[in-house]
Amino acid sequence: MANPTKPDKQVITTCAYCGVGCGFKAETHQGRIVRMIPWKEGKANHGHSCIKGRFAFDYYQSNDRITTPMIRASIDDAWTPVSWEKAIQHAASELRRVQAKYGTKSVGAISSSRCTNEEIFLVQKFARAVLGNNNIDNCARICHSPTQFGLSATVGWGAASQHFDSILQADVIMIVGANPTEGHPVFGSLMKRRLRQGAKLIVIDPRRTESVNSPHIKADVHLNLRPGTNVAVLDSIAHVIIREKLYNEEFVRSRCEWDEFERWAAFVSSERYAPESIGPQAGLSPELIRQAARLYASGPNSAIYYGLGVTEHSQGSTGVMCLGNLTLSCGMLGREGVGVNPLRGQGNVQGGSCLGSWPHVFSGYRFVTDDEVRASFEKDWGVTLDAEPGLRLPNMFDAAIAGNFRGMFIMGEDPVQSDPNQGHIIQAMRQMECVVIQDLFLNETAKYAHVFLPGSSSLEKDGTFTSAERRVNRVRKVVEPLAGYQDWEIVVLLMNAMGYPAQYADAGEILNEVARLSPAYKGISFELLDRIGSAQWPCDENAPEGTEVLHRKTFPRANGRGTFMLTEYVPTAERTNDTFPLLLTTGRILTQYNVGTQTRRTENNRWHAEDVLEICEHDASVRGIKDGDRVRIASRFGSTELRAKYSERVSGGVVYTTFHHAETRINVVTSDLSDWATNCPEYKVTAVEVVKVEIGSSAKKAKKKKRDEVVTA
Amino acid sequence: MSQSVAHPEETTSARAVPLERLIVMANQIADFFSPYPGPRRAEGIRNHLRTYWDPRMRQDLIDHIAAGGDGVSPSIVEGAQLLTTGDDRKGYYGPPKA
Amino acid sequence: MMLWSELRDLKDDIDYGTPPRGGSLVSVTIDGVSVSVPEGSSVMFAAAQSRQNIPKLCATDTLEAWGSCRLCLVEIEGRSGYPASCTTIVSEGMIVRTQSEQIQRLRKGVLELYLSDFPAEDVEGGWSEFHDAMAQCGVSSHPYEPTETHLSSAIDTSNPYFLFDPAKCIVCNRCVRACEEIQGTFALTIQGRGFDSKVAAGQDQPFFESECVSCGACVQTCPTQALVEKSLFEGEYSRG
């Protein structure tokens, strides 16, 4: 019988992997998902897909899915399966006990960009209204927090100015620190479609990514800068644009703050930002910087797309401001084909940002410090709220080590694996008296947890995701939650058990509350999304079906004008030296997703069964390293082992790896430096040395020993 | 391994972030605002600390400055001073204004 | 190549056969019904607009027209022969007939030929576009004597997620075009000529070893389920 089984049901939903937000039709047969097929009316994918969304869905029924709540007194005990009621009661009383003993602010919560908007909103409400403090953060802290900061400072909204389709009207595409064909494959295909139609391409990236050179695609200018020199190079591009008068004076005069432009123009025109001065520091020829500047300014439509290669630096926020400055100065905003657009790594990073899982803002980027704003939330929620910003994720860990932070609710997040300087995080986790984890699997962080609440995958719940193009997409329940509850229901149970009466008939009611309290989401509801498919915020009475292109007439700033920030280049404190002469930068590949919790549980592993260290042949051979050798990579923070792979994608002095596999433990190596404004970790620059692991030395033992050293350090 | 329980006197400490790290964070902020002229620099730093820092972190910084401010950039001292003078609830919140 | 506005006009439950176009409207008459479609649209697209679904195999609205399967032929007043409606662009005042006895006979002939090299046991119970086209044209068997077929060609099961069964392939080129036009990877080609022509991944490698990135575009577009998700089968896939 070679005819395939015909699915008996279809549900339209949204992919939970990267920030592109592809629409899919999930097909089931007798209640089991048998395939995901791309939805032709999905506004981001138009019927296209990538390996992750299309095929890697089986993780949801993986054998190691936890479907029973569990508790334990100490992290050295075995888990005890208990009823939902018992687990919730235990979590509630333990969190309250910790607060009674160490203070209201001794506990906090973390949500994840894998959660729906409704869940993220609810977790921040849980922290603020139930725990009574603003110790609430989310994983965007460690990826795109500088986007929100840097873009809101210059253009007003911390979000993509365009919709994805806009790229099909771009004449010049500038990719900065991003690798769309691996990280955002469906958008990558759209970009390649436009490049084949003749658009020009500038790539700013230390690696020769697929976008730089692959069949039918070749970058017109590739600035393979030294990791950590983004701000210098972007300022230098601005220098050329000002000195050669390539800027759009009419746009700046009519749409921006002219005085600030003049101040900024004088600042970047300084000789210290001349390509001749910056080129040598960044490892680039000055002429290449000039070419990039001229090409970008020439347009007529130039569009910037950027990723974590911009944000994950000690000057991440400054780098984002540089991009804001560039687009404003050349008038590349307010129409199709232009703009400045962050490519978001996880399905709901934009939603995570919008929905208030931050210690300083409520949903809709409204400041907790603002009395009027706070009053509106207090009225809606019926409680008095903390007027002070709370702790950020890395500061929570710092405070834990200092003994002042003892309890945590973590939803869908694995900080022990994903956050930098793993030894430090583990030390912090060991200080906690009550860690409640809500997740699908016993992840690395769960090793340090006391309560485990089994969550639901995105295939098992209702809600919305907001994609990187600000598009609010509907997530629909395809199969019943394996553990019995949708994630938002679990948070409601916990809120109720802690004495806060929260009641929602469905996720749509939570979205209504979001709309009530967040101006950009004012017009968004399940009804609207079910009717028109999806909508990009801002969505309100002025834009009842959403807004594709931002900044058409004004910028969302007090005076309606865009502005320019002075972006001084400050080299990172993380420098190479004799002991650590190479720079490590990290990234991702097509078949795996983030820390691999989902994709490692699928056949995708056959393409990428381990993280490997990309190193250029010269750097390898002077160290006696052959292609495929096991190597030890060490920084001043720690070391780990993996296999080396000769690669022409990295330049001399730079090595690269991915972070998809827990065993690699690459975040033992990464630095504890972070962005000046947001504490987003500097994953993209760590000084390292790489040595060959001699065959015969027990690699496993060495690894075990090293781990103990790190933990007890 | 049993839970390590803090001594009671430790729990009364306001400290959330080790001082050494706090100083690094503060000086990074100073670096960003360095190209701005004096008053705007101080104001920018003040607003940043007020909007984004947990009050315990701010207080630790203020205390450290009061105790001599070893290792802290002079512009941070200026900015932090604005936090202690006048009504600290007044003023602008949000991303830096150019 | 499709522009942004055209991608946005795609509909989930309709396959226009060729990509929607923008531009000023042109009026044509399809089977006596007048319809206006944007300049540059195909006759097939215009027919779909007037709810006359012309049977097709190598055409789909996510790909540019190709014109190889010869199933979509129509009659156009003032033109001789039976042009393929997917590659024929509308012009003002064009009068098209999508149904006639002669057209019916020709389409039947095309399908019977394809069917003669298709696994016989999979004719019944199948649910591919090929099966739909057969139902549409009233074909369920073919008159040909047993002859050389592709039933002995090896099935490529190397990719963990989908398989390729050359016995079901009609070499319509949709997978090759999807890989180029939609995904932009250019991993697939048609190798050989005539009866020997076949879909090849990379340098005639198994899919898994080629530069294929498993985006699924080829599987999505395949009209015969020659490229098909493994998850739709219980256990191992086998012929017959």
mmCIF file with all atom_site columns, N, CA and C in Angstrom, chain A residues 240-259:
data_model
loop_
_atom_site.group_PDB
_atom_site.id
_atom_site.type_symbol
_atom_site.label_atom_id
_atom_site.label_alt_id
_atom_site.label_comp_id
_atom_site.label_asym_id
_atom_site.label_entity_id
_atom_site.label_seq_id
_atom_site.pdbx_PDB_ins_code
_atom_site.Cartn_x
_atom_site.Cartn_y
_atom_site.Cartn_z
_atom_site.occupancy
_atom_site.B_iso_or_equiv
_atom_site.pdbx_formal_charge
_atom_site.auth_seq_id
_atom_site.auth_comp_id
_atom_site.auth_asym_id
_atom_site.auth_atom_id
_atom_site.pdbx_PDB_model_num
ATOM 1  N N  . VAL A 1 240 ? 31.376 58.702 6.014  1.00 0.00 ? 240 VAL A N  1
ATOM 2  C CA . VAL A 1 240 ? 31.431 58.835 4.555  1.00 0.00 ? 240 VAL A CA 1
ATOM 3  C C  . VAL A 1 240 ? 30.154 59.501 4.035  1.00 0.00 ? 240 VAL A C  1
ATOM 4  N N  . ILE A 1 241 ? 29.023 59.087 4.591  1.00 0.00 ? 241 ILE A N  1
ATOM 5  C CA . ILE A 1 241 ? 27.735 59.638 4.135  1.00 0.00 ? 241 ILE A CA 1
ATOM 6  C C  . ILE A 1 241 ? 27.683 61.145 4.387  1.00 0.00 ? 241 ILE A C  1
ATOM 7  N N  . ILE A 1 242 ? 28.210 61.591 5.516  1.00 0.00 ? 242 ILE A N  1
ATOM 8  C CA . ILE A 1 242 ? 28.210 63.033 5.822  1.00 0.00 ? 242 ILE A CA 1
ATOM 9  C C  . ILE A 1 242 ? 29.266 63.760 4.974  1.00 0.00 ? 242 ILE A C  1
ATOM 10 N N  . ARG A 1 243 ? 30.496 63.237 5.007  1.00 0.00 ? 243 ARG A N  1
ATOM 11 C CA . ARG A 1 243 ? 31.587 63.922 4.308  1.00 0.00 ? 243 ARG A CA 1
ATOM 12 C C  . ARG A 1 243 ? 31.332 64.025 2.798  1.00 0.00 ? 243 ARG A C  1
ATOM 13 N N  . GLU A 1 244 ? 30.747 62.976 2.245  1.00 0.00 ? 244 GLU A N  1
ATOM 14 C CA . GLU A 1 244 ? 30.492 63.000 0.798  1.00 0.00 ? 244 GLU A CA 1
ATOM 15 C C  . GLU A 1 244 ? 29.089 63.534 0.484  1.00 0.00 ? 244 GLU A C  1
ATOM 16 N N  . LYS A 1 245 ? 28.442 64.066 1.503  1.00 0.00 ? 245 LYS A N  1
ATOM 17 C CA . LYS A 1 245 ? 27.100 64.667 1.354  1.00 0.00 ? 245 LYS A CA 1
ATOM 18 C C  . LYS A 1 245 ? 26.101 63.718 0.665  1.00 0.00 ? 245 LYS A C  1
ATOM 19 N N  . LEU A 1 246 ? 26.093 62.488 1.119  1.00 0.00 ? 246 LEU A N  1
ATOM 20 C CA . LEU A 1 246 ? 25.200 61.493 0.522  1.00 0.00 ? 246 LEU A CA 1
ATOM 21 C C  . LEU A 1 246 ? 23.871 61.409 1.267  1.00 0.00 ? 246 LEU A C  1
ATOM 22 N N  . TYR A 1 247 ? 23.727 62.211 2.338  1.00 0.00 ? 247 TYR A N  1
ATOM 23 C CA . TYR A 1 247 ? 22.514 62.111 3.151  1.00 0.00 ? 247 TYR A CA 1
ATOM 24 C C  . TYR A 1 247 ? 21.343 62.813 2.459  1.00 0.00 ? 247 TYR A C  1
ATOM 25 N N  . ASN A 1 248 ? 20.168 62.549 2.997  1.00 0.00 ? 248 ASN A N  1
ATOM 26 C CA . ASN A 1 248 ? 18.937 63.078 2.404  1.00 0.00 ? 248 ASN A CA 1
ATOM 27 C C  . ASN A 1 248 ? 18.490 64.286 3.222  1.00 0.00 ? 248 ASN A C  1
ATOM 28 N N  . GLU A 1 249 ? 18.969 65.462 2.818  1.00 0.00 ? 249 GLU A N  1
ATOM 29 C CA . GLU A 1 249 ? 18.723 66.652 3.626  1.00 0.00 ? 249 GLU A CA 1
ATOM 30 C C  . GLU A 1 249 ? 17.232 66.972 3.743  1.00 0.00 ? 249 GLU A C  1
ATOM 31 N N  . GLU A 1 250 ? 16.519 66.773 2.653  1.00 0.00 ? 250 GLU A N  1
ATOM 32 C CA . GLU A 1 250 ? 15.095 67.084 2.670  1.00 0.00 ? 250 GLU A CA 1
ATOM 33 C C  . GLU A 1 250 ? 14.358 66.254 3.723  1.00 0.00 ? 250 GLU A C  1
ATOM 34 N N  . PHE A 1 251 ? 14.694 64.953 3.759  1.00 0.00 ? 251 PHE A N  1
ATOM 35 C CA . PHE A 1 251 ? 14.047 64.071 4.736  1.00 0.00 ? 251 PHE A CA 1
ATOM 36 C C  . PHE A 1 251 ? 14.416 64.501 6.151  1.00 0.00 ? 251 PHE A C  1
ATOM 37 N N  . VAL A 1 252 ? 15.695 64.755 6.354  1.00 0.00 ? 252 VAL A N  1
ATOM 38 C CA . VAL A 1 252 ? 16.139 65.097 7.701  1.00 0.00 ? 252 VAL A CA 1
ATOM 39 C C  . VAL A 1 252 ? 15.478 66.400 8.155  1.00 0.00 ? 252 VAL A C  1
ATOM 40 N N  . ARG A 1 253 ? 15.423 67.392 7.257  1.00 0.00 ? 253 ARG A N  1
ATOM 41 C CA . ARG A 1 253 ? 14.818 68.676 7.630  1.00 0.00 ? 253 ARG A CA 1
ATOM 42 C C  . ARG A 1 253 ? 13.320 68.546 7.911  1.00 0.00 ? 253 ARG A C  1
ATOM 43 N N  . SER A 1 254 ? 12.640 67.737 7.110  1.00 0.00 ? 254 SER A N  1
ATOM 44 C CA . SER A 1 254 ? 11.186 67.682 7.272  1.00 0.00 ? 254 SER A CA 1
ATOM 45 C C  . SER A 1 254 ? 10.748 66.657 8.319  1.00 0.00 ? 254 SER A C  1
ATOM 46 N N  . ARG A 1 255 ? 11.567 65.638 8.580  1.00 0.00 ? 255 ARG A N  1
ATOM 47 C CA . ARG A 1 255 ? 11.093 64.549 9.446  1.00 0.00 ? 255 ARG A CA 1
ATOM 48 C C  . ARG A 1 255 ? 11.868 64.385 10.748 1.00 0.00 ? 255 ARG A C  1
ATOM 49 N N  . CYS A 1 256 ? 13.059 65.025 10.838 1.00 0.00 ? 256 CYS A N  1
ATOM 50 C CA . CYS A 1 256 ? 13.922 64.767 12.000 1.00 0.00 ? 256 CYS A CA 1
ATOM 51 C C  . CYS A 1 256 ? 14.245 66.054 12.748 1.00 0.00 ? 256 CYS A C  1
ATOM 52 N N  . GLU A 1 257 ? 14.904 65.871 13.892 1.00 0.00 ? 257 GLU A N  1
ATOM 53 C CA . GLU A 1 257 ? 15.367 67.026 14.659 1.00 0.00 ? 257 GLU A CA 1
ATOM 54 C C  . GLU A 1 257 ? 16.673 67.512 14.020 1.00 0.00 ? 257 GLU A C  1
ATOM 55 N N  . TRP A 1 258 ? 16.596 68.651 13.346 1.00 0.00 ? 258 TRP A N  1
ATOM 56 C CA . TRP A 1 258 ? 17.734 69.124 12.555 1.00 0.00 ? 258 TRP A CA 1
ATOM 57 C C  . TRP A 1 258 ? 18.947 69.441 13.431 1.00 0.00 ? 258 TRP A C  1
ATOM 58 N N  . ASP A 1 259 ? 18.715 70.054 14.593 1.00 0.00 ? 259 ASP A N  1
ATOM 59 C CA . ASP A 1 259 ? 19.835 70.385 15.485 1.00 0.00 ? 259 ASP A CA 1
ATOM 60 C C  . ASP A 1 259 ? 20.606 69.133 15.881 1.00 0.00 ? 259 ASP A C  1
#
